[in-house]
XYZ file of C-alpha atoms in Angstrom:
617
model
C -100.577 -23.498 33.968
C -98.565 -23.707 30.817
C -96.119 -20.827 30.696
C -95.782 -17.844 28.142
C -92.126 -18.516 26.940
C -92.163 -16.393 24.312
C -92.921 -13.142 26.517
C -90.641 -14.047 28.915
C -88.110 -15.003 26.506
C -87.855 -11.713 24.881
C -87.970 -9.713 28.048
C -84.784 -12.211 29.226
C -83.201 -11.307 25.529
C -83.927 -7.032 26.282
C -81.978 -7.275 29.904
C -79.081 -9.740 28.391
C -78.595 -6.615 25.380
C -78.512 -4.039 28.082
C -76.291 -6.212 30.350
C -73.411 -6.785 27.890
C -73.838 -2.751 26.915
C -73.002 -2.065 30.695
C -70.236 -3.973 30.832
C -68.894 -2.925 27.167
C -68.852 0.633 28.701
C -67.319 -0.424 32.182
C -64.568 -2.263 29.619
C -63.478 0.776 27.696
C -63.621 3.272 30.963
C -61.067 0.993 32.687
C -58.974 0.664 29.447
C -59.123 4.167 29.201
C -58.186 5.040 32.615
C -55.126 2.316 32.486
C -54.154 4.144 29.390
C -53.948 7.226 31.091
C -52.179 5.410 34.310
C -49.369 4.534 31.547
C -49.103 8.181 30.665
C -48.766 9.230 34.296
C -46.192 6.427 34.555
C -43.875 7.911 31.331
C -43.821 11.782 32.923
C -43.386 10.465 36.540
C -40.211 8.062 35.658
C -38.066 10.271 33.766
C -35.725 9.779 31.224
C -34.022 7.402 32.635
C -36.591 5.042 34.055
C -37.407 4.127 37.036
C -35.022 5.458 39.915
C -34.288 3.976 43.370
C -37.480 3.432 45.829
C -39.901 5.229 43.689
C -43.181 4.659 45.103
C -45.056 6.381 42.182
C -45.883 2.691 40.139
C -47.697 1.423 43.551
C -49.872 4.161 43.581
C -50.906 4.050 40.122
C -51.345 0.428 40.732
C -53.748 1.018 43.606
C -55.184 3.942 41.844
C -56.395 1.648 38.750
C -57.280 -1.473 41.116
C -59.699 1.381 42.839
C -61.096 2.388 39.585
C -62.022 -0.885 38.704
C -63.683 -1.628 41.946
C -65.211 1.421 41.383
C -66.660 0.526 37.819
C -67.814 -2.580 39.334
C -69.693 -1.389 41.798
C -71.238 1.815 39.760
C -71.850 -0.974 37.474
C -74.033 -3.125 39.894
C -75.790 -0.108 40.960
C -76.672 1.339 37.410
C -77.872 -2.127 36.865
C -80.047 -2.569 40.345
C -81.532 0.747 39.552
C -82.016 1.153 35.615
C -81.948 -2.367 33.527
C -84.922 -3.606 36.634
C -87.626 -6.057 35.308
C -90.387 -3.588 35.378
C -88.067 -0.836 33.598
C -87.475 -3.046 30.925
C -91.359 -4.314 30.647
C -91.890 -0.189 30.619
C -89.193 -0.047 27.619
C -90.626 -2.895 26.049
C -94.273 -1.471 26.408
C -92.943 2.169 24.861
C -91.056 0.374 22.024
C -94.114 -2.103 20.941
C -96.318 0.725 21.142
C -98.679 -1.482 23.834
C -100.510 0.055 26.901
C -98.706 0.545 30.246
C -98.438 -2.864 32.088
C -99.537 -4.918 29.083
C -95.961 -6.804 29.382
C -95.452 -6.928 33.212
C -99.114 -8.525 33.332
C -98.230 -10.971 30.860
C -94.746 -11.962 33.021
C -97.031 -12.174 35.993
C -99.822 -14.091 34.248
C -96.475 -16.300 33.081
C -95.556 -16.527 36.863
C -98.730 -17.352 38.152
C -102.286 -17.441 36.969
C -104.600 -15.965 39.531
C -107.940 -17.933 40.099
C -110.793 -16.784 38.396
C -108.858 -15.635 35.407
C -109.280 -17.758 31.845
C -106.604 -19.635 30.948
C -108.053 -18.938 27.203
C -107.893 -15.637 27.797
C -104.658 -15.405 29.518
C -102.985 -17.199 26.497
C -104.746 -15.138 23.967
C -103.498 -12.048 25.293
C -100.003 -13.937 25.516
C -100.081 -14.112 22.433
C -100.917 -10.930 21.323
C -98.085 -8.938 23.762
C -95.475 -11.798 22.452
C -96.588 -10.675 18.745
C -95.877 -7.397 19.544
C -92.363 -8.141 20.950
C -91.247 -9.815 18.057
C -88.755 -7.764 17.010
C -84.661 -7.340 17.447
C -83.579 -7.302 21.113
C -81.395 -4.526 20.595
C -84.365 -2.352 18.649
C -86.846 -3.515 21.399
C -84.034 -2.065 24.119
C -85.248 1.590 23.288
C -84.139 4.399 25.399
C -82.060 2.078 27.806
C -79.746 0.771 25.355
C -79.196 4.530 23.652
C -78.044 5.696 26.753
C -75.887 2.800 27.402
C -74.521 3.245 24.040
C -73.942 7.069 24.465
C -71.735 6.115 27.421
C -69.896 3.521 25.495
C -68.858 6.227 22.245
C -67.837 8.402 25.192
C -65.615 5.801 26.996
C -64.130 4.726 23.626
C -63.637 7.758 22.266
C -61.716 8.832 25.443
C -59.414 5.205 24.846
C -58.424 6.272 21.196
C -57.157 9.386 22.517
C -55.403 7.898 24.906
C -53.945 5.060 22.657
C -53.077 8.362 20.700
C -50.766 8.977 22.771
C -49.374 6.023 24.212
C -48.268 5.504 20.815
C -46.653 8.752 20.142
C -44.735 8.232 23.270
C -43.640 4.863 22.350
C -42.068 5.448 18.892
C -40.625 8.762 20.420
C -38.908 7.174 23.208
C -39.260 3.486 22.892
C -36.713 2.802 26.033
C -38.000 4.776 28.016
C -41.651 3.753 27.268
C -40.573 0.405 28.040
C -38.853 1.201 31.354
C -41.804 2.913 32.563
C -44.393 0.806 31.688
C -42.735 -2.291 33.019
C -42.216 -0.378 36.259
C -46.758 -0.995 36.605
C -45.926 -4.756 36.841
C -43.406 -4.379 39.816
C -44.243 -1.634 41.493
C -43.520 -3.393 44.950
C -39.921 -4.222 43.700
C -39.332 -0.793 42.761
C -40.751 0.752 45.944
C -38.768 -1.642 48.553
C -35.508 -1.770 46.001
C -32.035 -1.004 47.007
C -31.099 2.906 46.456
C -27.888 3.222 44.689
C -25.209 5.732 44.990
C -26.531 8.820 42.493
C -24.362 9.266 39.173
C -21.352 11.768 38.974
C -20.749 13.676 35.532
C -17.317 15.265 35.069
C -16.862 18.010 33.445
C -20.876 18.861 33.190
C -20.928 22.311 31.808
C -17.984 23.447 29.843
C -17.086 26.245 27.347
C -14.606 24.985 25.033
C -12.402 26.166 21.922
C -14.305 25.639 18.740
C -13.057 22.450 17.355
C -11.451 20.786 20.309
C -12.792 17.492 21.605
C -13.964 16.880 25.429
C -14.170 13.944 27.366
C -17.300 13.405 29.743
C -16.332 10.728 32.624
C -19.408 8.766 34.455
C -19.267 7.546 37.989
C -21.625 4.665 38.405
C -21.014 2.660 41.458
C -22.320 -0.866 41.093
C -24.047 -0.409 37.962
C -22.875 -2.247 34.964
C -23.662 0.429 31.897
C -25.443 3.741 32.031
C -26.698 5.596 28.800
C -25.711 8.873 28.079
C -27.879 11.080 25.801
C -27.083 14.434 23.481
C -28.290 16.124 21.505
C -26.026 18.808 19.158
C -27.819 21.944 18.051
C -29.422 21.672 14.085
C -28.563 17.940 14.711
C -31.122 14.846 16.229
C -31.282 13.251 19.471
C -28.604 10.752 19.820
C -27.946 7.736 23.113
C -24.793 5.712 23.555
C -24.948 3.236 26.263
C -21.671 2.803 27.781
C -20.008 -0.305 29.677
C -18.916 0.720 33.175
C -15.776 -0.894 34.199
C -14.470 -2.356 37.671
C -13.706 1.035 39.438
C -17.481 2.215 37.939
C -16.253 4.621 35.751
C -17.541 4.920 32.042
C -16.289 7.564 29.728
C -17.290 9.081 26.358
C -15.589 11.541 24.107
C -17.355 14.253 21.503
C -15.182 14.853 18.919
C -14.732 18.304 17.387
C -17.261 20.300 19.211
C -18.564 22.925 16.841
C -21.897 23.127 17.993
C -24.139 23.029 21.727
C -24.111 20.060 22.758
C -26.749 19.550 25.494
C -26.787 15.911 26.979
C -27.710 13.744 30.200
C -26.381 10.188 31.578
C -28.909 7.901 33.212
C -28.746 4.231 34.822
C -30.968 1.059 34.242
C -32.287 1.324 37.663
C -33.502 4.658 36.681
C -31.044 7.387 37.989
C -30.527 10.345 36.335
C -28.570 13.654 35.835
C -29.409 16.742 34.845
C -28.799 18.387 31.801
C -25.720 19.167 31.009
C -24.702 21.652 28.433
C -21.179 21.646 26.233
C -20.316 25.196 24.480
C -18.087 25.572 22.204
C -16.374 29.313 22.308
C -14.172 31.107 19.426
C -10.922 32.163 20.836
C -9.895 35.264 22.278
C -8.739 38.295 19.865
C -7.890 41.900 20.692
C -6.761 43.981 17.545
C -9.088 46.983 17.962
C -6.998 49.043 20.043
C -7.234 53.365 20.201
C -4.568 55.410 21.566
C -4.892 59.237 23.346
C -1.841 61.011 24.532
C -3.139 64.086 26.783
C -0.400 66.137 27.075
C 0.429 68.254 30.282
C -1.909 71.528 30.511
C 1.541 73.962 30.238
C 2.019 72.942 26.833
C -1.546 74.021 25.862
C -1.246 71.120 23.002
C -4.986 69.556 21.726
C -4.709 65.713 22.712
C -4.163 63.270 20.228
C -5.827 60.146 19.392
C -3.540 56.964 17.773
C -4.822 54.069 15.738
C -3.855 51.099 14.034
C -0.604 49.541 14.627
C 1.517 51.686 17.362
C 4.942 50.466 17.862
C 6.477 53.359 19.401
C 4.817 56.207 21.081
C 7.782 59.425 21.997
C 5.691 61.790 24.989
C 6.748 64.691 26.782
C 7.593 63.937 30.786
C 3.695 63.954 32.820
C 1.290 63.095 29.481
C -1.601 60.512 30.196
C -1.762 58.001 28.146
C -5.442 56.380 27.670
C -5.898 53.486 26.088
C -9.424 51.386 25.606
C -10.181 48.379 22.531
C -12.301 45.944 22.319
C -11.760 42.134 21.928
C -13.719 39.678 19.994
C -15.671 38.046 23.194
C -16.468 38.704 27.078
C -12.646 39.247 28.892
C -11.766 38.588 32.429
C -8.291 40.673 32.771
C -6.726 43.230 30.422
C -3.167 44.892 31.806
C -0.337 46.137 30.242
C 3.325 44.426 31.780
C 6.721 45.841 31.974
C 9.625 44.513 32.987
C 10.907 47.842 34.968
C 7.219 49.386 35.853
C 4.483 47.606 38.305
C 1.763 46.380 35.483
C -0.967 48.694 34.146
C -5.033 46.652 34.539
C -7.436 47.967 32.534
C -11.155 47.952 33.729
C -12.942 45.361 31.745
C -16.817 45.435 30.839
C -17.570 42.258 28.635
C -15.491 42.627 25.528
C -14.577 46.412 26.356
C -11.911 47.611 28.251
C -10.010 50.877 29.203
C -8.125 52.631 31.479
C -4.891 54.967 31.661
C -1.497 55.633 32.925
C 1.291 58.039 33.238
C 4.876 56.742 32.211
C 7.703 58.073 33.694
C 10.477 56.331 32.318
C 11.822 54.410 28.898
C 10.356 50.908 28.487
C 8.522 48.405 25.988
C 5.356 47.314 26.961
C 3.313 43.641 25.752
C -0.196 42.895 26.464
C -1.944 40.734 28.152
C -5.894 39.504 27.731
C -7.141 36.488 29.718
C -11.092 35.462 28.563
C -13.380 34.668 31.319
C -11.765 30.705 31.273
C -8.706 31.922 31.990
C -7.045 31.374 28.770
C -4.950 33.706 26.711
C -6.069 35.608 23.599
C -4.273 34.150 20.297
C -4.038 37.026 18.866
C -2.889 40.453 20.809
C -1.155 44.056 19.551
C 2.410 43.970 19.324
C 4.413 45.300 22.628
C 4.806 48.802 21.827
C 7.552 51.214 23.296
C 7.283 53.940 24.579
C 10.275 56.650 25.099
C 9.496 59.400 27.516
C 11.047 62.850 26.297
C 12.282 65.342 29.455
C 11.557 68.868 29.001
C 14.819 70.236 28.558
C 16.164 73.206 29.610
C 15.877 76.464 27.432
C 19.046 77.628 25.947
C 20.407 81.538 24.886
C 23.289 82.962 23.703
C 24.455 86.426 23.077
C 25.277 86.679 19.642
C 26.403 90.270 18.833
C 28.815 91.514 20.357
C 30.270 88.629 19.929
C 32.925 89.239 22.802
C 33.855 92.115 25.489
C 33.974 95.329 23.770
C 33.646 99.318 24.106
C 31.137 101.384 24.325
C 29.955 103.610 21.115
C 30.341 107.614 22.281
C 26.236 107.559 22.399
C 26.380 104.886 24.651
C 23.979 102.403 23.418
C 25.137 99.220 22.733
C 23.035 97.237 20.179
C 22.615 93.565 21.315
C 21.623 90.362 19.375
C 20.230 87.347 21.555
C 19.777 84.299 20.438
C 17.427 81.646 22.802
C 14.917 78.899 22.249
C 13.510 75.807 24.024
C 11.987 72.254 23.035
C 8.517 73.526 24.108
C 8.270 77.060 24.996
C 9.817 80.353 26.025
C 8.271 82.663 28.603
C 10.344 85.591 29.541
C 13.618 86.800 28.265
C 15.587 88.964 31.033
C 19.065 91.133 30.292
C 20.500 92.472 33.338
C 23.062 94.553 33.446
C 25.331 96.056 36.531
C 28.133 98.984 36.565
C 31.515 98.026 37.720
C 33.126 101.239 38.296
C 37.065 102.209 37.841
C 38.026 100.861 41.889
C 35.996 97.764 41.409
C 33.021 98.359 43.392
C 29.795 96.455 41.899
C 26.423 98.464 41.723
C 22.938 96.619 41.878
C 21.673 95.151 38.825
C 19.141 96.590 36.624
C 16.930 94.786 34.829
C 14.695 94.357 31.579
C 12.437 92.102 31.015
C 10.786 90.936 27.536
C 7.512 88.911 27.289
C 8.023 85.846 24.992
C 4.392 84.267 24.961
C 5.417 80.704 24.568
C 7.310 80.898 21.394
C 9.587 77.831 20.674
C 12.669 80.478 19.240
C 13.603 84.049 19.195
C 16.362 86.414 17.905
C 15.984 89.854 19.933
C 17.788 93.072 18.656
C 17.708 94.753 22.280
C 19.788 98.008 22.917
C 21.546 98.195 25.921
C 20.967 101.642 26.633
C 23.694 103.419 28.807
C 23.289 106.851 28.635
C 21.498 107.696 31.362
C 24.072 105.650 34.160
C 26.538 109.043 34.370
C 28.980 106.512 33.632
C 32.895 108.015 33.795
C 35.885 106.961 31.594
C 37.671 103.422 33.699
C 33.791 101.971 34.520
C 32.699 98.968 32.998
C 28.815 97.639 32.559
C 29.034 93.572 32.873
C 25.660 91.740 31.764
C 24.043 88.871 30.520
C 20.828 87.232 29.355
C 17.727 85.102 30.837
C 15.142 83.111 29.662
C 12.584 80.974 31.273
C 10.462 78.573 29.299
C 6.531 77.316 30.016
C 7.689 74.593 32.057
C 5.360 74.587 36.226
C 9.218 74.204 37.250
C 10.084 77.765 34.890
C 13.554 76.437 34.045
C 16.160 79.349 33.860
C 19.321 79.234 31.344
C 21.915 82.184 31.579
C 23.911 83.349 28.629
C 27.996 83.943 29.595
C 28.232 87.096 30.828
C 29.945 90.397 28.678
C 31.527 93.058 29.388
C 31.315 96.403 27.990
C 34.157 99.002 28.848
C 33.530 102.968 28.995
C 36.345 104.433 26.702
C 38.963 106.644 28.183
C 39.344 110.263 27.472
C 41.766 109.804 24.589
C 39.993 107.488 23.241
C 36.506 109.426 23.346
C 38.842 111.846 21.776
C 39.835 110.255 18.599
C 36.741 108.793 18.009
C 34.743 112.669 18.404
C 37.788 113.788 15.903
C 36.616 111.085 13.580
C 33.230 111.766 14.039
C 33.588 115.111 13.541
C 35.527 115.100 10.415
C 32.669 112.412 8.937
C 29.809 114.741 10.013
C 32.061 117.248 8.241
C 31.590 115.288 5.049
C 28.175 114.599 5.837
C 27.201 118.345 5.552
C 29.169 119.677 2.824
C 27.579 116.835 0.906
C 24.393 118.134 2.246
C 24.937 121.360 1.689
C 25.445 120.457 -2.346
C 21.753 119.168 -2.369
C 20.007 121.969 -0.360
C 21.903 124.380 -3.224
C 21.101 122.053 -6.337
C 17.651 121.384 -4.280
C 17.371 125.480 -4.073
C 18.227 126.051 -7.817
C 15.591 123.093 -9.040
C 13.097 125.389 -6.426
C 13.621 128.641 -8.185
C 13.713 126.905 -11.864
C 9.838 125.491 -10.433
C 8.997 128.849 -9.276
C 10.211 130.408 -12.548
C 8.154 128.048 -14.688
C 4.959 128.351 -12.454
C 5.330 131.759 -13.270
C 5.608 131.994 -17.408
C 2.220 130.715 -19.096
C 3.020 127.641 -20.556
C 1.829 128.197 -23.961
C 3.902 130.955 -24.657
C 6.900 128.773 -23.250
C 5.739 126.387 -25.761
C 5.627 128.441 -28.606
C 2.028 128.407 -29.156
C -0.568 130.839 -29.300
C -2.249 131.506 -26.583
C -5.467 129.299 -26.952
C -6.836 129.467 -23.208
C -5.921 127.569 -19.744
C -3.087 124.476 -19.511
C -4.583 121.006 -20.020
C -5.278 118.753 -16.840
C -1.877 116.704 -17.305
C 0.269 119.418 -17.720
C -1.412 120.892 -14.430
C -0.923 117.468 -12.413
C 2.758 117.234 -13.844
C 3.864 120.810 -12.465
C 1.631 119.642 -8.957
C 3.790 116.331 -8.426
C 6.812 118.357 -9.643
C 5.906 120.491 -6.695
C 5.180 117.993 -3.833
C 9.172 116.791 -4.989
C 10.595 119.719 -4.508
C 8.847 120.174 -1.378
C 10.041 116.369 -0.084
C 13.685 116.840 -1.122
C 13.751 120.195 0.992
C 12.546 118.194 4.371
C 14.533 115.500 4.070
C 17.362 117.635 4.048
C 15.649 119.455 7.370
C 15.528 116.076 8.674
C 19.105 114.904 7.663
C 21.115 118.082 9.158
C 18.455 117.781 12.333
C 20.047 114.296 13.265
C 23.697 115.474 12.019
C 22.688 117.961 14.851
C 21.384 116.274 17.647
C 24.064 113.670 17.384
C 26.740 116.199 17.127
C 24.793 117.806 20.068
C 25.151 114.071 22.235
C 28.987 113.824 21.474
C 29.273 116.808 23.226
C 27.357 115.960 26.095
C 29.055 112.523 26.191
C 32.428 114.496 26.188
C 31.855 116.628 29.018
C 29.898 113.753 31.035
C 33.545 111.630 30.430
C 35.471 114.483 31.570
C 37.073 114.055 27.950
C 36.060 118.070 27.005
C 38.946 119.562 24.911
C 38.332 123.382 24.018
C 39.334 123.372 20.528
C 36.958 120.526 19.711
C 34.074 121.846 21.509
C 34.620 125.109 19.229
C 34.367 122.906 16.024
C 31.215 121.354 17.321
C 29.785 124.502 17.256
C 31.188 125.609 14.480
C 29.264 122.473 12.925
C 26.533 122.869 14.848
């Protein structure tokens, strides 16, 4: 029989299209999946590469050799089971719009040609399915090569993503891309490769002074250059690959530091470091500095708070003296030093600190603030000094008399002390003891005054002796006491006086004298009571004549109210004048009545002056 070429060369055309389809989308799913092995590979080797014995590139290696297989053989399957002579005779049937098995018969009539059948027949209908087929291979494909082609966008569309990226990370990181991606080709090398001693970094994290430069010094045994990368914050990423010399050392130096610097050192053969970070720090100041004296509780002073500058604080012996500031960054030590007193430390919290202490002597005192380095502040208060005032001891004096003396004949002696203390006065005591004429001392007797703190007095206290049945030859010695505020109540004693009881003779002369002045003092007195008696009866008198007709006026009716207030206030005058006379001759009599008892009491009693007291009296 004469085969049917054109039937079965269109149906060899169909399978080729679908063929080349399969393995367009096989293509792009392995691309694809490399692609995304090369990703992998960038993550897994690190900045630096590569490092020692890594065993990641062999897997990825086996990983895509699997995937291919694997594509391969999904490939052979989807082939075996979709792109099958009879599927594609059904496509072809579907797509020329023939009835079901009008192709296949025509490949089998191609094949073989059955007897019985016309050859006429079987080449007319040859003809007829092959006009039918005559278009495009890829239009005559149908439903196979759609989803072959849906595949395929999929496949690709995953590869330009992928490419996406690969190319992002190459112009980000070009070395590294490199390094990574040549680690795929020699993955073996890389997994049986020597392991080299790891990299050492000195300093690795510092805090330095703004401005200052720092060295970093590499360690790379047996490596000839390592890269170190930074990065300055506000500022790009920056590498510098650096020669290591014969004792494997490489070093690099950041001038200025001013900013973070964050940065890393890694190796060709892919070791790495961590990140290091370089921070530069302002230096150390203390200025803000407050002062509080407490004062001791006997002084009953408010505390008081000092700020600014202090050069020189003067406190009374036992006040506290607090002190707290803050500095300009996070401190590690705060004290105060002295070169004659163990140090005062402060309790620190960050950039605060505080704390107190009680000075008991003179000194100067300097500061001292160490950051959390260690380093000193640049700027600190100036020492001050501090002078430490004792609480001295009250003083008194008696002022009048000032010396030994007699007594007055109403024996009461009129006193003037004189005391005072730097903070406070608390009791003021005069004692006083009789000495009598053989020298035998009586106890003491005592008065005591209530000072309430006060810083200074003058006291007018009478030394009242009339009541001690002293004779003529005693003496009374005393003196004065004060204690001030202070817990210890310091005592100060005036010099002690002496006052003398006056002999007979003496009390004598001095009742003669007094006698002839109270003499005086009543006929003087007895002048006003008669001028006072005549300026009564003239009042009386005038009270009693009606003022108009005093006047020389008619009588008109009753005295106007100023004339009747004048004679009222002339009156109450009249009335005053007469008892301060009372009162005046009263005293002239009472003290005429003491002498006398003071006489007798001295055994000083003379008859003829006794009469003129009474006389007087």
């Amino acid at each position: 029989m004469t085969p049917f070429p054109r039937v079965s060369t269109t149906h060899a055309r169909v399978e080729a299209v679908l063929a080349r389809q399969l393995r367009r989308v096989a293509l792009w799913s392995v691309t694809a999946v490399g692609g995304i092995a090369l990703v992998i590979a960038w993550f897994g080797s690190g900045p630096a590469g590569w490092g020692p014995r890594a065993r990641l590139p062999l897997l990825l290696d086996l990983a895509l050799l699997g995937f291919v297989v694997g594509v391969g053989w999904i490939g052979r399957r989807v082939r075996l089971a979709r792109i099958r002579e009879r599927d594609v005779s059904g496509t072809l049937e579907v797509t020329a719009g023939l009835e079901p098995g009008e192709v296949q018969g025509a490949l089998e009539l191609e094949r073989h040609l059955p007897e019985g059948i016309s050859a006429g027949l079987a080449r007319r209908h040859a003809a007829r399915v092959a006009a039918r087929l005559s278009g495009a291979p890829d239009a005559l494909a149908g439903a196979l090569v759609g989803e072959l082609r849906a595949w395929e966008r999929r496949s690709m569309g995953a590869l330009a993503c992928v490419a996406l990226v690969l190319l992002t990370l190459a112009l980000t990181a070009p070395t590294r891309s490199a390094a990574a991606w040549t680690g795929l080709v020699r993955p073996v090398a890389l997994w049986t490769g020597p392991e080299l001693p790891a990299l050492g970094v000195h300093p690795g994290n510092l805090e330095v002074p703004r401005g200052e430069d720092v060295e970093v010094v590499v360690t790379a045994p047996l490596r000839d250059e390592v890269r170190i990368r930074h990065q300055a914050a506000g500022d790009i990423a920056r590498e510098v690959v650096l020669a290591v010399d014969g004792d494997g050392r490489a070093s690099y130096r950041f001038e200025g530091v001013a900013a973070t610097i964050r940065y890393t050192v890694d190796a060709p053969d892919g070791a790495t470091t961590e990140s290091f970070t370089i921070e530069p720090v302002d230096p150390l100041f203390v200025a803000d500095v407050r002062f509080r004296l407490v004062y001791p509780g006997y002084l009953e002073r408010g505390d008081e708070e000092l700020r600014g500058e202090v050069d020189r604080v003067a406190v009374p012996t036992g006040t506290r003296i607090e002190i707290s500031g803050m500095g300009s960054r996070p401190m590690r030590e705060a004290r105060l030093v002295n070169d004659d007193a163990p140090p005062v430390a402060f309790e620190v919290e960050n950039a605060r600190f505080e704390g107190a202490f009680r000075p008991t002597r003179d000194g100067v005192w300097r500061w001292v603030f160490l950051d959390v380095r260690g380093d000193s502040a640049v700027l600190t208060p100036a020492p001050f000094e501090v002078e430490v005032v004792p609480d001295a001891p009250p003083e008194v004096a008696i002022v009048e008399p000032s010396r030994d003396t007699v007594l007055p004949l109403d024996l009461r002696q009129p006193l003037v002390i004189r005391a005072r203390d730097d903070h406070g006065l608390r009791t003021l005591e005069l004692v006083a003891w009789r000495v009598d004429a053989l020298g035998v001392s009586h106890p003491p007797r005592r008065q005591v005054l209530d000072l309430g703190g006060v810083g200074a007095v003058l006291v007018p206290p009478v030394l009242d002796l009339s009541s001690w049945e002293l004779v003529a030859g005693d003496a009374v010695h005393y003196y004065a006491e004060v204690r001030d505020i202070h817990p210890s109540a310091q005592v100060a004693r005036s010099e002690t006086r002496v006052v003398a009881m006056p002999t007979s003779e003496a009390l004598r002369r001095d009742a003669t004298s007094r006698i002839a002045e109270a003499a005086r003092e009543l006929e003087a007195l007895r002048e006003r009571a008669a001028a006072a008696a005549d300026a009564t009866r003239d009042l009386a008198r005038a009270q009693a004549t009606p003022d108009r007709a005093r006047e020389g006026r008619p009588f008109e009716g009753g005295d106007t109210p100023a004339e009747t207030f004048g004679r009222q206030e002339d009156a109450r005058g009249a009335v005053s004048d007469q008892q301060e006379l009372a009162e005046e001759a009263g005293e002239i009599a009472r003290e005429l009545a003491a002498l006398d008892e003071a006489m007798r009491e001295a055994g000083a009693a003379d008859p003829e002056l006794a009469r003129e007291l009474r006389e007087m009296q």
